[in-house]
Amino acid sequence: MQEIIKIPEARIGLVIGEGGKVKKELQKSFGAKLTINEDGTIEITSDDGLNVYKLKKAVEGIARGLSLDIVLSLCDDAYDLDIINLADVLGKNKNAINRYKSRLIGTDGRIKKIIEKKTDTDIAVHGHKVAILGKYDDVANAKSAVEMILQGNDFKTVFAVLDNKLIDR
C-alpha cells in the first residue's frame, strides 16, 4: 500500500533529522518506507496498510511540532493523533487565527499545559493547525477542550467540563 502526503517544506528537516536519524527510526518503528521529496511530498509505502496509516500520522505529528519520542507512541494501537485545522473552524481571517492560537496556548504556554495535564495528551500548535496526540478518549477530551476555547468559552468553564469528564471515567 502507498500513501502520499504533503507537509510544509520548512518542516522536511524535522522528518529527516540529523544524518537521517529521525527518518530511519520512523521507518524501523512503523515498518514502512519513507521517500521524502524537496517539495514537501512524502511517499509512505508498506505491505501493511495499518503501518502506512500509523506512519502517516507520525509524520503529520512531527510536521506539526511533536517530538519523535512522542509520535513513536503511535506504534501502540491505543494511541491516536487528531489534527484540528483552525482555518476550518475560524475561517481564513489571519488575525482571528492568531488571536485564538494565543488564547489556546496562553501566557507562557499555561493553558496548553493545563489541557495536556488534565487529558494526558501532547498538544502542538503550528501554523494554522493544532495536533493532539494521546489515547483515544484522552484525545477526544482534549479536542473538546480546544474546540470550546475556539468557540470563545471561558477557561474556567472549559476546565470544569474537563474535570467532569475525567470524573465520569
PDB file of N, CA and C in Angstrom, residues 2 8 37 45 67-68 80 87 119 153 163-164 166-167 169:
ATOM      1  N   GLN A   2       0.368   2.300  -0.590  1.00  0.00           N
ATOM      2  CA  GLN A   2       1.136   3.535  -0.709  1.00  0.00           C
ATOM      3  C   GLN A   2       0.238   4.734  -0.411  1.00  0.00           C
ATOM      4  N   PRO A   8       4.654  21.065   5.123  1.00  0.00           N
ATOM      5  CA  PRO A   8       5.360  22.304   4.769  1.00  0.00           C
ATOM      6  C   PRO A   8       6.845  22.027   4.504  1.00  0.00           C
ATOM      7  N   ASN A  37      10.559  14.054  -0.683  1.00  0.00           N
ATOM      8  CA  ASN A  37      10.936  14.930  -1.785  1.00  0.00           C
ATOM      9  C   ASN A  37      11.111  16.358  -1.273  1.00  0.00           C
ATOM     10  N   THR A  45       5.256   3.809   1.965  1.00  0.00           N
ATOM     11  CA  THR A  45       4.891   2.518   1.381  1.00  0.00           C
ATOM     12  C   THR A  45       5.160   1.379   2.359  1.00  0.00           C
ATOM     13  N   SER A  67       7.533  15.841  19.076  1.00  0.00           N
ATOM     14  CA  SER A  67       8.863  15.228  19.006  1.00  0.00           C
ATOM     15  C   SER A  67       8.775  13.771  18.553  1.00  0.00           C
ATOM     16  N   LEU A  68       9.911  13.236  18.142  1.00  0.00           N
ATOM     17  CA  LEU A  68       9.991  11.840  17.716  1.00  0.00           C
ATOM     18  C   LEU A  68       9.538  10.908  18.833  1.00  0.00           C
ATOM     19  N   ASP A  80      -3.691   7.758  19.283  1.00  0.00           N
ATOM     20  CA  ASP A  80      -4.138   8.374  18.037  1.00  0.00           C
ATOM     21  C   ASP A  80      -3.656   9.824  17.982  1.00  0.00           C
ATOM     22  N   ALA A  87      -8.314  27.099  10.401  1.00  0.00           N
ATOM     23  CA  ALA A  87      -8.988  27.806   9.311  1.00  0.00           C
ATOM     24  C   ALA A  87     -10.370  27.210   9.054  1.00  0.00           C
ATOM     25  N   THR A 119      -5.707  15.986  30.435  1.00  0.00           N
ATOM     26  CA  THR A 119      -6.138  14.947  29.492  1.00  0.00           C
ATOM     27  C   THR A 119      -5.062  13.911  29.192  1.00  0.00           C
ATOM     28  N   ASN A 153     -15.391  30.070  24.812  1.00  0.00           N
ATOM     29  CA  ASN A 153     -15.768  29.762  26.192  1.00  0.00           C
ATOM     30  C   ASN A 153     -14.700  30.224  27.174  1.00  0.00           C
ATOM     31  N   ASP A 163     -12.803  18.530  33.943  1.00  0.00           N
ATOM     32  CA  ASP A 163     -12.789  17.850  35.241  1.00  0.00           C
ATOM     33  C   ASP A 163     -13.980  16.906  35.380  1.00  0.00           C
ATOM     34  N   ASN A 164     -15.158  17.340  34.919  1.00  0.00           N
ATOM     35  CA  ASN A 164     -16.350  16.485  34.982  1.00  0.00           C
ATOM     36  C   ASN A 164     -16.209  15.258  34.098  1.00  0.00           C
ATOM     37  N   LEU A 166     -13.434  13.798  33.319  1.00  0.00           N
ATOM     38  CA  LEU A 166     -12.445  12.920  33.946  1.00  0.00           C
ATOM     39  C   LEU A 166     -13.043  12.187  35.139  1.00  0.00           C
ATOM     40  N   ILE A 167     -13.953  12.831  35.864  1.00  0.00           N
ATOM     41  CA  ILE A 167     -14.625  12.181  36.990  1.00  0.00           C
ATOM     42  C   ILE A 167     -15.523  11.058  36.485  1.00  0.00           C
ATOM     43  N   ARG A 169     -15.088   9.058  34.105  1.00  0.00           N
ATOM     44  CA  ARG A 169     -14.369   7.906  33.551  1.00  0.00           C
ATOM     45  C   ARG A 169     -14.460   6.703  34.421  1.00  0.00           C
TER      46      ARG A 169
END
